[in-house]
Amino acid sequence: MKKLLCIIIIIVPLISCIITPDRHEEPATPPETEESSFNASYHYSLGVLFALNGDFDEAAREYEKALRFDPKSHYLTIELVKLYIKNGKIDKAIAPCEKALIYNPDHLDIHLLLGGLYLKLKEYENAGREFRKVLKLDPKNLESYLYLSAIYSENKEYEKAIGVLKDMLKSDPDNLMGNYYLAK
């Protein structure tokens, strides 16, 4: 009887290790079910609670878990990225934005956010690509004109910067910032 009890004590934990998936693995294609939605909401809620208590690292981990259950959610992506930015983890914030654009290729806010991240990291070519994409999707997005002109100016491509500002002022001729930077 003692031998059987010892064998059970050894085998049960081993079986649970085999059955329990690795916590660090991301499911390749999470099922779009009610359960996935519930799990995403659950982990997002935990993340909010951790953030409210000032534990931003744990909050980020919970947001990441939520995104595993709902990878198409641009809202969860933006919340996670904002948390990374708040923690000064700019370079870590890029991957969720790029992944979100796979599911939401025309999402303006994610392109703007990604462009801003690249700009902060001084990756001007990537930032410019994102702001041009925003302008293609929304030609009246004044913020993108300003950032794009700043990128061209930083790279000493003054004619391109002037052209971007002139395009901006076609949409909004009285824009104070556009007129100021064009004059400068």
mmCIF file of C-alpha atoms in Angstrom:
data_model
loop_
_atom_site.group_PDB
_atom_site.id
_atom_site.type_symbol
_atom_site.label_atom_id
_atom_site.label_comp_id
_atom_site.label_asym_id
_atom_site.label_seq_id
_atom_site.Cartn_x
_atom_site.Cartn_y
_atom_site.Cartn_z
ATOM 1 C CA MET A 1 0.000 0.000 0.000
ATOM 2 C CA LYS A 2 2.878 2.367 0.846
ATOM 3 C CA LYS A 3 4.505 1.654 -2.518
ATOM 4 C CA LEU A 4 1.269 2.452 -4.357
ATOM 5 C CA LEU A 5 0.868 5.703 -2.420
ATOM 6 C CA CYS A 6 4.466 6.703 -3.232
ATOM 7 C CA ILE A 7 3.942 5.958 -6.913
ATOM 8 C CA ILE A 8 0.746 8.041 -6.976
ATOM 9 C CA ILE A 9 2.520 10.931 -5.224
ATOM 10 C CA ILE A 10 5.254 10.882 -7.867
ATOM 11 C CA ILE A 11 3.077 10.274 -10.945
ATOM 12 C CA VAL A 12 0.289 12.833 -10.321
ATOM 13 C CA PRO A 13 2.583 15.904 -10.438
ATOM 14 C CA LEU A 14 4.323 14.540 -13.525
ATOM 15 C CA ILE A 15 1.008 14.046 -15.312
ATOM 16 C CA SER A 16 -0.102 17.562 -14.438
ATOM 17 C CA CYS A 17 3.158 18.888 -15.941
ATOM 18 C CA ILE A 18 2.436 17.039 -19.151
ATOM 19 C CA ILE A 19 -1.179 18.190 -19.344
ATOM 20 C CA THR A 20 -0.619 21.834 -18.315
ATOM 21 C CA PRO A 21 0.602 23.935 -21.270
ATOM 22 C CA ASP A 22 3.730 26.047 -20.957
ATOM 23 C CA ARG A 23 2.731 29.463 -19.621
ATOM 24 C CA HIS A 24 5.086 31.273 -21.964
ATOM 25 C CA GLU A 25 3.728 29.768 -25.162
ATOM 26 C CA GLU A 26 1.323 31.858 -27.147
ATOM 27 C CA PRO A 27 -1.421 29.930 -28.883
ATOM 28 C CA ALA A 28 -0.846 30.050 -32.633
ATOM 29 C CA THR A 29 -4.439 30.822 -33.523
ATOM 30 C CA PRO A 30 -6.652 31.367 -30.508
ATOM 31 C CA PRO A 31 -10.205 30.236 -31.023
ATOM 32 C CA GLU A 32 -12.738 33.021 -31.395
ATOM 33 C CA THR A 33 -15.168 31.760 -28.829
ATOM 34 C CA GLU A 34 -17.161 33.107 -25.941
ATOM 35 C CA GLU A 35 -14.587 31.527 -23.647
ATOM 36 C CA SER A 36 -11.766 33.429 -25.357
ATOM 37 C CA SER A 37 -13.683 36.645 -24.970
ATOM 38 C CA PHE A 38 -14.255 35.912 -21.291
ATOM 39 C CA ASN A 39 -10.574 35.087 -20.736
ATOM 40 C CA ALA A 40 -9.477 38.267 -22.524
ATOM 41 C CA SER A 41 -11.820 40.337 -20.373
ATOM 42 C CA TYR A 42 -10.684 38.559 -17.229
ATOM 43 C CA HIS A 43 -6.981 39.171 -17.848
ATOM 44 C CA TYR A 44 -7.603 42.747 -18.958
ATOM 45 C CA SER A 45 -9.535 43.377 -15.722
ATOM 46 C CA LEU A 46 -6.703 41.919 -13.677
ATOM 47 C CA GLY A 47 -4.303 44.166 -15.570
ATOM 48 C CA VAL A 48 -6.379 47.217 -14.737
ATOM 49 C CA LEU A 49 -6.365 46.253 -11.056
ATOM 50 C CA PHE A 50 -2.587 45.786 -11.065
ATOM 51 C CA ALA A 51 -2.134 49.124 -12.830
ATOM 52 C CA LEU A 52 -4.367 50.865 -10.285
ATOM 53 C CA ASN A 53 -2.179 49.408 -7.543
ATOM 54 C CA GLY A 54 0.986 50.653 -9.272
ATOM 55 C CA ASP A 55 2.255 47.215 -10.321
ATOM 56 C CA PHE A 56 2.776 48.081 -13.980
ATOM 57 C CA ASP A 57 4.931 45.065 -14.818
ATOM 58 C CA GLU A 58 2.237 42.653 -13.639
ATOM 59 C CA ALA A 59 -0.405 44.762 -15.379
ATOM 60 C CA ALA A 60 1.534 44.437 -18.641
ATOM 61 C CA ARG A 61 1.739 40.661 -18.213
ATOM 62 C CA GLU A 62 -2.039 40.474 -17.764
ATOM 63 C CA TYR A 63 -2.657 42.671 -20.836
ATOM 64 C CA GLU A 64 -0.337 40.393 -22.813
ATOM 65 C CA LYS A 65 -2.383 37.383 -21.683
ATOM 66 C CA ALA A 66 -5.583 39.162 -22.675
ATOM 67 C CA LEU A 67 -4.146 39.799 -26.148
ATOM 68 C CA ARG A 68 -3.351 36.096 -26.535
ATOM 69 C CA PHE A 69 -7.065 35.396 -26.195
ATOM 70 C CA ASP A 70 -8.113 38.322 -28.389
ATOM 71 C CA PRO A 71 -5.199 39.187 -30.701
ATOM 72 C CA LYS A 72 -7.430 41.224 -33.023
ATOM 73 C CA SER A 73 -8.355 43.737 -30.331
ATOM 74 C CA HIS A 74 -6.918 47.118 -31.212
ATOM 75 C CA TYR A 75 -8.194 48.404 -27.857
ATOM 76 C CA LEU A 76 -6.142 45.871 -25.867
ATOM 77 C CA THR A 77 -3.134 46.605 -28.046
ATOM 78 C CA ILE A 78 -3.360 50.329 -27.448
ATOM 79 C CA GLU A 79 -3.791 49.826 -23.698
ATOM 80 C CA LEU A 80 -0.739 47.545 -23.552
ATOM 81 C CA VAL A 81 1.348 49.965 -25.610
ATOM 82 C CA LYS A 82 0.333 52.892 -23.402
ATOM 83 C CA LEU A 83 1.452 50.876 -20.386
ATOM 84 C CA TYR A 84 4.812 50.094 -22.024
ATOM 85 C CA ILE A 85 5.261 53.789 -22.830
ATOM 86 C CA LYS A 86 4.412 54.747 -19.260
ATOM 87 C CA ASN A 87 7.123 52.332 -18.090
ATOM 88 C CA GLY A 88 9.650 53.711 -20.596
ATOM 89 C CA LYS A 89 9.707 50.464 -22.608
ATOM 90 C CA ILE A 90 9.331 52.142 -25.993
ATOM 91 C CA ASP A 91 11.162 49.442 -27.950
ATOM 92 C CA LYS A 92 8.953 46.738 -26.407
ATOM 93 C CA ALA A 93 5.814 48.650 -27.485
ATOM 94 C CA ILE A 94 6.562 48.281 -31.200
ATOM 95 C CA ALA A 95 5.860 44.545 -31.558
ATOM 96 C CA PRO A 96 2.237 44.675 -30.332
ATOM 97 C CA CYS A 97 1.513 47.558 -32.724
ATOM 98 C CA GLU A 98 2.983 45.705 -35.676
ATOM 99 C CA LYS A 99 1.058 42.567 -34.771
ATOM 100 C CA ALA A 100 -2.176 44.550 -34.395
ATOM 101 C CA LEU A 101 -1.722 45.967 -37.886
ATOM 102 C CA ILE A 102 -1.829 42.427 -39.269
ATOM 103 C CA TYR A 103 -5.448 42.219 -38.071
ATOM 104 C CA ASN A 104 -6.294 45.934 -38.420
ATOM 105 C CA PRO A 105 -4.155 47.220 -41.338
ATOM 106 C CA ASP A 106 -6.112 50.466 -41.710
ATOM 107 C CA HIS A 107 -6.383 51.404 -38.041
ATOM 108 C CA LEU A 108 -5.305 55.055 -37.864
ATOM 109 C CA ASP A 109 -4.618 55.202 -34.140
ATOM 110 C CA ILE A 110 -2.276 52.223 -34.272
ATOM 111 C CA HIS A 111 -0.383 53.690 -37.248
ATOM 112 C CA LEU A 112 -0.101 57.015 -35.408
ATOM 113 C CA LEU A 113 1.055 55.289 -32.249
ATOM 114 C CA LEU A 114 3.601 53.191 -34.122
ATOM 115 C CA GLY A 115 4.848 56.242 -36.020
ATOM 116 C CA GLY A 116 5.291 58.079 -32.730
ATOM 117 C CA LEU A 117 7.206 55.150 -31.243
ATOM 118 C CA TYR A 118 9.551 55.008 -34.225
ATOM 119 C CA LEU A 119 9.985 58.766 -34.052
ATOM 120 C CA LYS A 120 10.905 58.559 -30.359
ATOM 121 C CA LEU A 121 13.510 55.905 -31.226
ATOM 122 C CA LYS A 122 14.764 58.121 -34.092
ATOM 123 C CA GLU A 123 13.902 55.458 -36.653
ATOM 124 C CA TYR A 124 12.852 58.137 -39.112
ATOM 125 C CA GLU A 125 12.348 55.914 -42.145
ATOM 126 C CA ASN A 126 9.907 53.668 -40.270
ATOM 127 C CA ALA A 127 8.177 56.651 -38.659
ATOM 128 C CA GLY A 128 7.776 58.333 -42.032
ATOM 129 C CA ARG A 129 6.275 55.164 -43.509
ATOM 130 C CA GLU A 130 3.636 55.106 -40.752
ATOM 131 C CA PHE A 131 2.731 58.798 -41.086
ATOM 132 C CA ARG A 132 2.482 58.473 -44.896
ATOM 133 C CA LYS A 133 0.153 55.503 -44.381
ATOM 134 C CA VAL A 134 -2.017 57.613 -42.070
ATOM 135 C CA LEU A 135 -2.162 60.393 -44.672
ATOM 136 C CA LYS A 136 -3.126 57.890 -47.334
ATOM 137 C CA LEU A 137 -5.990 56.685 -45.111
ATOM 138 C CA ASP A 138 -6.920 60.141 -43.809
ATOM 139 C CA PRO A 139 -5.591 63.047 -45.892
ATOM 140 C CA LYS A 140 -6.864 65.535 -43.309
ATOM 141 C CA ASN A 141 -4.827 64.158 -40.404
ATOM 142 C CA LEU A 142 -2.906 67.317 -39.515
ATOM 143 C CA GLU A 143 -0.765 65.630 -36.875
ATOM 144 C CA SER A 144 0.771 63.331 -39.490
ATOM 145 C CA TYR A 145 1.646 66.237 -41.758
ATOM 146 C CA LEU A 146 3.510 67.937 -38.923
ATOM 147 C CA TYR A 147 5.404 64.812 -37.917
ATOM 148 C CA LEU A 148 6.264 63.937 -41.496
ATOM 149 C CA SER A 149 7.563 67.449 -42.164
ATOM 150 C CA ALA A 150 9.630 67.250 -38.960
ATOM 151 C CA ILE A 151 11.154 63.957 -40.134
ATOM 152 C CA TYR A 152 12.085 65.469 -43.499
ATOM 153 C CA SER A 153 13.566 68.507 -41.759
ATOM 154 C CA GLU A 154 15.572 66.310 -39.409
ATOM 155 C CA ASN A 155 16.989 64.485 -42.449
ATOM 156 C CA LYS A 156 17.721 67.864 -44.111
ATOM 157 C CA GLU A 157 15.198 67.131 -46.887
ATOM 158 C CA TYR A 158 13.814 70.645 -46.708
ATOM 159 C CA GLU A 159 12.007 70.635 -50.067
ATOM 160 C CA LYS A 160 10.030 67.550 -49.028
ATOM 161 C CA ALA A 161 9.249 69.138 -45.643
ATOM 162 C CA ILE A 162 7.991 72.283 -47.381
ATOM 163 C CA GLY A 163 5.874 70.202 -49.771
ATOM 164 C CA VAL A 164 4.269 68.308 -46.893
ATOM 165 C CA LEU A 165 3.462 71.534 -45.052
ATOM 166 C CA LYS A 166 1.974 73.073 -48.214
ATOM 167 C CA ASP A 167 -0.200 69.964 -48.644
ATOM 168 C CA MET A 168 -1.301 70.327 -45.035
ATOM 169 C CA LEU A 169 -2.225 73.973 -45.512
ATOM 170 C CA LYS A 170 -4.405 73.061 -48.499
ATOM 171 C CA SER A 171 -6.626 71.209 -46.018
ATOM 172 C CA ASP A 172 -6.390 73.816 -43.280
ATOM 173 C CA PRO A 173 -5.006 77.159 -44.575
ATOM 174 C CA ASP A 174 -5.262 78.875 -41.190
ATOM 175 C CA ASN A 175 -3.425 76.185 -39.228
ATOM 176 C CA LEU A 176 -1.083 78.032 -36.888
ATOM 177 C CA MET A 177 1.499 75.247 -36.547
ATOM 178 C CA GLY A 178 1.576 74.528 -40.273
ATOM 179 C CA ASN A 179 2.095 78.201 -41.126
ATOM 180 C CA TYR A 180 4.720 78.602 -38.394
ATOM 181 C CA TYR A 181 6.821 75.645 -39.546
ATOM 182 C CA LEU A 182 6.453 76.588 -43.194
ATOM 183 C CA ALA A 183 7.745 80.083 -42.417
ATOM 184 C CA LYS A 184 10.561 78.660 -40.304
#
